Amino acid sequence: MLRRRRRLIVIALDCYDSNGVPEKKMIQIVQDIMKVVRSDSLFAKVAGLALSTAMSLTETTEFLTSSKIQVKEFDALICSSGGEVYYPGTYTEEDGKLARDPDYAAHIDYRWGCDGLTKTIWKLMNTTEGGKQSDESSSPIEKDKKSSNPHCIAYFVKDRSKVKRVDDLRQKLRMRGLRCHIMYCRNSTRLQIIPLLASRAQALRYLFVRWRLNVADMFVILGENGDTDYEEMISGAHKTVILKDVVTKGSEDLLRTTDLRDDIVPKNSPLIAYLSGNATASDIAGVLKQVSKASGRM
C-alpha cells in the first residue's frame, strides 16, 4: 500500500503516565487524525497512516485493540523506538500475526552485538563513580522481557535519579567499541538500546528508500516533549506538527547535562507548525494543509 501513497501521516506522540502506560487523551487524537485521513479531500485515498512508538508490537496492538482501533487502519507500525517495522494487512505470518519487515531487520543488524551490549549496559548501570559494583536488588534498572526483541534491549527504570544519561552511556560504550542507539522513553520509565542504524527517524528514511515515499511528503505529529530521540524526530526534510499541552512530561532531561535543543531544533522553520492539544479533526486538517505548502527553503 505504501507504494500507492503520495503522503504519509506519522503519529509519534509520546503520551505516557508515570508508569509508562499510554494516556487516554492519545486515543482521541489518533481517532481525530484517522478521521482526517479518511474524509479530507487533500488526504483521502492518497495519504497513508503510520504509528511510531517506543512500545513493542504486542503493547502497541493491545493499546489499539483496547481503544477499538483496527491495527489494519495503519499502513506501517514503527515499534520499539525504531527497532522493528511492520505493515499491517500486508506482511503477515501463516498464523495471522504481523511479520516484521525482513529487509529492515537485515539493514539494522549491521554491527549489532546484542549479547555484548546487554552485559556492558548492566555493568555500567550498576557501577558507582568509585568503581564499586552494586548488587541486583539496588540496581536502578530491571530487564523488561515483554518489550525486548532481537533488535531491542529493554529495561524498566526503577530509579531515574541513579541512571546515567544518554551522552554518558554513549561515550562509555564507544570507548569499548560498542555503537548503538540509546533511548530513555515512555516518560523515563524505560531504557531501550537498539542498533546504530535503527531509530524512529531513520525508519522514516528507510520507508523512502524501500517504498519511494518522499520524506518531504511525510507529516510527523509530535508533542512539545517526548522520548530522548525527540530532537531527531523534529529536524529533517519532513513536515512537523507539534501539539501543545499533550505531552506534559518527556524523557529529555536524561539525554545530556546541558540543554542544546535550541542548537539542534530549527527555529521559525516553515516546516514546523503548532496546534493546540484540544484541536478538533478540522483543526488538524487545516494545519496539515498549511504546512503541506511549505518548502524546505528558509
Short mmCIF file of C-alpha atoms in Angstrom, two decimals:
data_model
loop_
_atom_site.label_atom_id
_atom_site.label_comp_id
_atom_site.label_asym_id
_atom_site.label_seq_id
_atom_site.Cartn_x
_atom_site.Cartn_y
_atom_site.Cartn_z
CA MET A 1 0.00 0.00 0.00
CA LEU A 2 2.84 2.42 0.73
CA ARG A 3 3.86 2.41 -2.95
CA ARG A 4 0.46 3.92 -3.78
CA ARG A 5 0.68 6.63 -1.11
CA ARG A 6 1.74 10.14 -2.01
CA ARG A 7 1.72 11.33 1.61
CA LEU A 8 2.30 9.68 4.96
CA ILE A 9 0.99 10.97 8.30
CA VAL A 10 3.11 9.65 11.15
CA ILE A 11 1.70 9.76 14.69
CA ALA A 12 4.69 9.90 17.04
CA LEU A 13 3.15 11.25 20.25
CA ASP A 14 4.87 10.11 23.46
CA CYS A 15 1.88 10.44 25.82
CA TYR A 16 2.56 8.21 28.83
CA ASP A 17 1.68 8.30 32.50
CA SER A 18 4.12 7.78 35.39
CA ASN A 19 4.03 4.01 34.78
CA GLY A 20 4.81 4.26 31.07
CA VAL A 21 1.23 3.40 30.04
CA PRO A 22 -0.31 5.36 27.11
CA GLU A 23 -2.65 8.09 28.34
CA LYS A 24 -6.31 8.13 27.30
CA LYS A 25 -6.06 11.50 25.56
CA MET A 26 -3.84 9.89 22.93
CA ILE A 27 -6.78 7.73 21.82
CA GLN A 28 -8.92 10.74 20.87
CA ILE A 29 -6.04 12.36 18.98
CA VAL A 30 -5.38 9.16 17.00
CA GLN A 31 -9.08 8.88 16.15
CA ASP A 32 -9.22 12.53 15.02
CA ILE A 33 -6.18 12.07 12.77
CA MET A 34 -7.71 8.91 11.30
CA LYS A 35 -10.88 10.90 10.57
CA VAL A 36 -8.82 13.50 8.68
CA VAL A 37 -7.07 10.83 6.60
CA ARG A 38 -10.38 9.18 5.71
CA SER A 39 -12.56 12.22 4.95
CA ASP A 40 -10.46 15.23 3.93
CA SER A 41 -10.18 15.72 0.16
CA LEU A 42 -6.46 16.53 0.31
CA PHE A 43 -5.55 13.35 2.17
CA ALA A 44 -8.28 10.78 1.42
CA LYS A 45 -7.02 7.91 -0.77
CA VAL A 46 -3.55 9.42 -1.34
CA ALA A 47 -2.36 9.61 2.31
CA GLY A 48 -1.21 6.71 4.44
CA LEU A 49 -1.10 6.45 8.21
CA ALA A 50 1.76 5.24 10.41
CA LEU A 51 2.22 4.91 14.16
CA SER A 52 5.72 5.44 15.55
CA THR A 53 6.18 4.42 19.17
CA ALA A 54 8.56 3.14 21.82
CA MET A 55 6.14 0.33 22.66
CA SER A 56 6.71 -3.19 21.40
CA LEU A 57 4.38 -4.70 18.79
CA THR A 58 2.47 -6.61 21.48
CA GLU A 59 1.94 -3.48 23.60
CA THR A 60 1.02 -1.39 20.53
CA THR A 61 -1.54 -3.95 19.41
CA GLU A 62 -3.01 -4.15 22.92
CA PHE A 63 -3.27 -0.34 23.08
CA LEU A 64 -5.05 -0.10 19.72
CA THR A 65 -7.36 -3.02 20.46
CA SER A 66 -8.35 -1.57 23.85
CA SER A 67 -9.15 1.69 22.06
CA LYS A 68 -11.28 -0.17 19.49
CA ILE A 69 -8.93 0.89 16.68
CA GLN A 70 -8.19 -1.67 13.99
CA VAL A 71 -4.47 -2.32 13.53
CA LYS A 72 -5.06 -2.59 9.78
CA GLU A 73 -6.01 1.11 9.72
CA PHE A 74 -2.25 1.79 9.70
CA ASP A 75 -0.05 1.30 6.66
CA ALA A 76 3.03 0.98 8.88
CA LEU A 77 3.90 0.45 12.53
CA ILE A 78 7.32 1.58 13.76
CA CYS A 79 7.76 -0.14 17.13
CA SER A 80 10.43 -0.40 19.84
CA SER A 81 11.78 3.12 19.13
CA GLY A 82 12.60 2.07 15.57
CA GLY A 83 13.79 -1.46 16.33
CA GLU A 84 11.05 -3.03 14.19
CA VAL A 85 8.85 -2.07 11.23
CA TYR A 86 5.55 -3.78 10.38
CA TYR A 87 2.96 -3.38 7.62
CA PRO A 88 -0.48 -4.43 8.94
CA GLY A 89 -2.60 -6.11 6.29
CA THR A 90 0.38 -6.72 4.02
CA TYR A 91 3.09 -8.64 5.87
CA THR A 92 1.57 -11.43 7.95
CA GLU A 93 2.68 -14.87 9.04
CA GLU A 94 0.70 -18.08 8.48
CA ASP A 95 -0.97 -17.82 11.91
CA GLY A 96 -2.18 -14.30 11.13
CA LYS A 97 0.38 -12.48 13.28
CA LEU A 98 2.14 -9.44 11.87
CA ALA A 99 5.53 -10.16 10.35
CA ARG A 100 8.32 -7.61 10.68
CA ASP A 101 9.96 -6.21 7.56
CA PRO A 102 12.85 -8.66 6.92
CA ASP A 103 14.78 -6.15 4.80
CA TYR A 104 14.70 -3.54 7.58
CA ALA A 105 15.79 -6.19 10.10
CA ALA A 106 18.73 -7.14 7.87
CA HIS A 107 19.60 -3.47 7.33
CA ILE A 108 19.81 -2.54 11.03
CA ASP A 109 21.58 -5.78 12.00
CA TYR A 110 24.93 -4.30 10.91
CA ARG A 111 27.41 -4.34 13.83
CA TRP A 112 24.66 -5.25 16.27
CA GLY A 113 26.21 -7.04 19.24
CA CYS A 114 23.21 -7.81 21.42
CA ASP A 115 24.92 -10.09 23.97
CA GLY A 116 27.92 -7.82 24.48
CA LEU A 117 25.71 -4.77 24.89
CA THR A 118 23.47 -6.48 27.43
CA LYS A 119 26.40 -7.35 29.68
CA THR A 120 28.09 -3.96 29.28
CA ILE A 121 24.94 -1.89 29.90
CA TRP A 122 24.19 -3.84 33.06
CA LYS A 123 27.76 -3.37 34.31
CA LEU A 124 27.82 0.38 33.55
CA MET A 125 24.47 0.98 35.21
CA ASN A 126 25.47 -0.88 38.36
CA THR A 127 28.94 0.58 38.81
CA THR A 128 29.28 3.65 41.03
CA GLU A 129 31.64 6.57 40.35
CA GLY A 130 34.12 4.99 42.73
CA GLY A 131 34.13 1.77 40.71
CA LYS A 132 32.11 -0.22 43.23
CA GLN A 133 29.67 -2.80 41.84
CA SER A 134 26.16 -2.68 43.32
CA ASP A 135 24.01 -5.78 43.77
CA GLU A 136 20.91 -6.58 41.71
CA SER A 137 18.45 -5.50 44.40
CA SER A 138 19.80 -1.92 44.38
CA SER A 139 20.14 -1.71 40.59
CA PRO A 140 18.41 1.32 39.02
CA ILE A 141 17.22 -0.84 36.09
CA GLU A 142 15.44 -4.16 35.64
CA LYS A 143 15.12 -6.27 32.49
CA ASP A 144 11.85 -5.72 30.60
CA LYS A 145 11.35 -9.06 28.87
CA LYS A 146 7.96 -8.14 27.37
CA SER A 147 9.39 -5.16 25.47
CA SER A 148 12.64 -6.83 24.42
CA ASN A 149 13.14 -8.40 20.99
CA PRO A 150 16.12 -9.36 18.76
CA HIS A 151 16.79 -5.69 17.92
CA CYS A 152 15.75 -4.01 21.18
CA ILE A 153 17.20 -4.49 24.66
CA ALA A 154 14.65 -3.06 27.07
CA TYR A 155 14.81 -2.28 30.79
CA PHE A 156 12.47 -0.82 33.39
CA VAL A 157 13.91 2.30 35.05
CA LYS A 158 13.39 1.77 38.77
CA ASP A 159 15.28 4.85 39.99
CA ARG A 160 15.79 7.62 37.43
CA SER A 161 17.98 9.59 39.86
CA LYS A 162 20.65 6.87 39.65
CA VAL A 163 20.71 6.09 35.93
CA LYS A 164 23.35 7.53 33.60
CA ARG A 165 22.41 9.99 30.87
CA VAL A 166 22.41 9.01 27.21
CA ASP A 167 25.53 11.04 26.31
CA ASP A 168 27.49 9.48 29.19
CA LEU A 169 26.43 5.95 28.26
CA ARG A 170 27.15 6.54 24.56
CA GLN A 171 30.67 7.76 25.32
CA LYS A 172 31.46 4.80 27.57
CA LEU A 173 30.12 2.31 25.03
CA ARG A 174 32.13 3.86 22.19
CA MET A 175 35.29 3.56 24.26
CA ARG A 176 34.57 -0.19 24.34
CA GLY A 177 33.93 -0.37 20.59
CA LEU A 178 30.15 -0.73 21.01
CA ARG A 179 27.94 1.51 18.87
CA CYS A 180 24.18 1.66 19.24
CA HIS A 181 21.20 3.94 19.81
CA ILE A 182 20.30 4.50 23.46
CA MET A 183 16.82 5.77 24.33
CA TYR A 184 15.06 6.72 27.52
CA CYS A 185 11.39 6.60 26.70
CA ARG A 186 7.80 6.35 27.94
CA ASN A 187 8.09 9.18 30.49
CA SER A 188 11.54 8.00 31.64
CA THR A 189 10.16 4.62 32.76
CA ARG A 190 12.06 2.58 30.15
CA LEU A 191 15.60 2.33 28.79
CA GLN A 192 15.88 0.84 25.30
CA ILE A 193 19.01 0.01 23.31
CA ILE A 194 18.61 -0.56 19.58
CA PRO A 195 21.08 -0.93 16.67
CA LEU A 196 23.07 2.08 15.46
CA LEU A 197 21.21 2.15 12.13
CA ALA A 198 17.81 1.94 13.83
CA SER A 199 15.68 4.78 15.22
CA ARG A 200 12.26 6.22 14.64
CA ALA A 201 13.74 8.99 12.47
CA GLN A 202 15.88 6.60 10.43
CA ALA A 203 12.90 4.29 9.93
CA LEU A 204 11.17 7.13 8.05
CA ARG A 205 14.15 7.45 5.74
CA TYR A 206 14.11 3.70 5.25
CA LEU A 207 10.48 3.94 4.07
CA PHE A 208 11.67 6.42 1.45
CA VAL A 209 14.39 4.07 0.21
CA ARG A 210 12.20 0.95 0.39
CA TRP A 211 8.91 2.33 -0.94
CA ARG A 212 9.98 5.56 -2.70
CA LEU A 213 7.79 7.61 -0.39
CA ASN A 214 9.37 11.07 -0.36
CA VAL A 215 10.41 12.24 3.11
CA ALA A 216 9.23 15.76 2.19
CA ASP A 217 5.71 14.33 1.88
CA MET A 218 5.72 12.91 5.39
CA PHE A 219 3.88 14.70 8.23
CA VAL A 220 5.15 13.83 11.71
CA ILE A 221 2.82 14.67 14.60
CA LEU A 222 4.58 15.22 17.94
CA GLY A 223 4.01 16.74 21.35
CA GLU A 224 6.11 19.52 22.91
CA ASN A 225 8.13 16.89 24.78
CA GLY A 226 8.95 13.25 24.21
CA ASP A 227 11.50 10.47 24.39
CA THR A 228 15.22 11.18 24.12
CA ASP A 229 15.02 10.76 20.32
CA TYR A 230 12.61 13.74 20.16
CA GLU A 231 15.17 16.08 18.60
CA GLU A 232 15.81 13.61 15.77
CA MET A 233 12.09 13.47 15.05
CA ILE A 234 11.75 17.25 14.64
CA SER A 235 14.71 18.04 12.40
CA GLY A 236 14.72 16.86 8.80
CA ALA A 237 13.03 17.38 5.44
CA HIS A 238 9.63 16.15 6.64
CA LYS A 239 6.80 18.38 7.86
CA THR A 240 6.19 18.52 11.61
CA VAL A 241 3.04 19.36 13.56
CA ILE A 242 3.55 19.92 17.31
CA LEU A 243 0.51 19.57 19.56
CA LYS A 244 0.75 21.79 22.64
CA ASP A 245 -0.08 20.64 26.18
CA VAL A 246 -0.46 17.00 25.14
CA VAL A 247 2.81 15.53 26.42
CA THR A 248 3.29 17.03 29.88
CA LYS A 249 6.43 15.04 30.76
CA GLY A 250 9.05 13.54 28.49
CA SER A 251 12.45 11.93 28.95
CA GLU A 252 14.72 14.65 27.53
CA ASP A 253 16.30 15.51 30.88
CA LEU A 254 18.06 12.13 30.69
CA LEU A 255 19.63 12.97 27.33
CA ARG A 256 22.53 15.22 28.36
CA THR A 257 23.62 17.52 31.19
CA THR A 258 23.24 20.75 29.18
CA ASP A 259 20.21 21.75 27.11
CA LEU A 260 21.29 22.05 23.46
CA ARG A 261 17.86 21.77 21.84
CA ASP A 262 17.98 25.35 20.52
CA ASP A 263 21.18 24.45 18.64
CA ILE A 264 19.65 21.33 17.08
CA VAL A 265 15.97 22.04 16.52
CA PRO A 266 15.36 24.70 13.82
CA LYS A 267 13.63 27.87 14.97
CA ASN A 268 10.86 29.51 12.94
CA SER A 269 11.05 26.78 10.31
CA PRO A 270 8.24 26.79 7.70
CA LEU A 271 8.25 23.00 8.03
CA ILE A 272 7.05 23.16 11.65
CA ALA A 273 3.53 24.15 12.71
CA TYR A 274 1.97 24.34 16.18
CA LEU A 275 -1.53 23.42 17.23
CA SER A 276 -3.48 23.28 20.47
CA GLY A 277 -3.80 19.85 22.06
CA ASN A 278 -7.58 20.39 22.20
CA ALA A 279 -7.80 20.81 18.43
CA THR A 280 -10.61 19.13 16.52
CA ALA A 281 -10.27 16.97 13.42
CA SER A 282 -11.00 20.01 11.21
CA ASP A 283 -8.27 22.00 13.01
CA ILE A 284 -5.80 19.18 12.38
CA ALA A 285 -6.79 19.06 8.70
CA GLY A 286 -6.29 22.82 8.44
CA VAL A 287 -2.79 22.83 9.90
CA LEU A 288 -1.76 19.85 7.76
CA LYS A 289 -2.86 21.75 4.65
CA GLN A 290 -0.98 24.83 5.86
CA VAL A 291 2.31 23.03 6.45
CA SER A 292 1.97 20.99 3.24
CA LYS A 293 2.50 24.21 1.26
CA ALA A 294 5.83 24.88 2.94
CA SER A 295 9.16 24.09 1.32
CA GLY A 296 12.50 23.46 2.96
CA ARG A 297 13.88 26.83 1.80
CA MET A 298 14.44 29.21 4.70
#
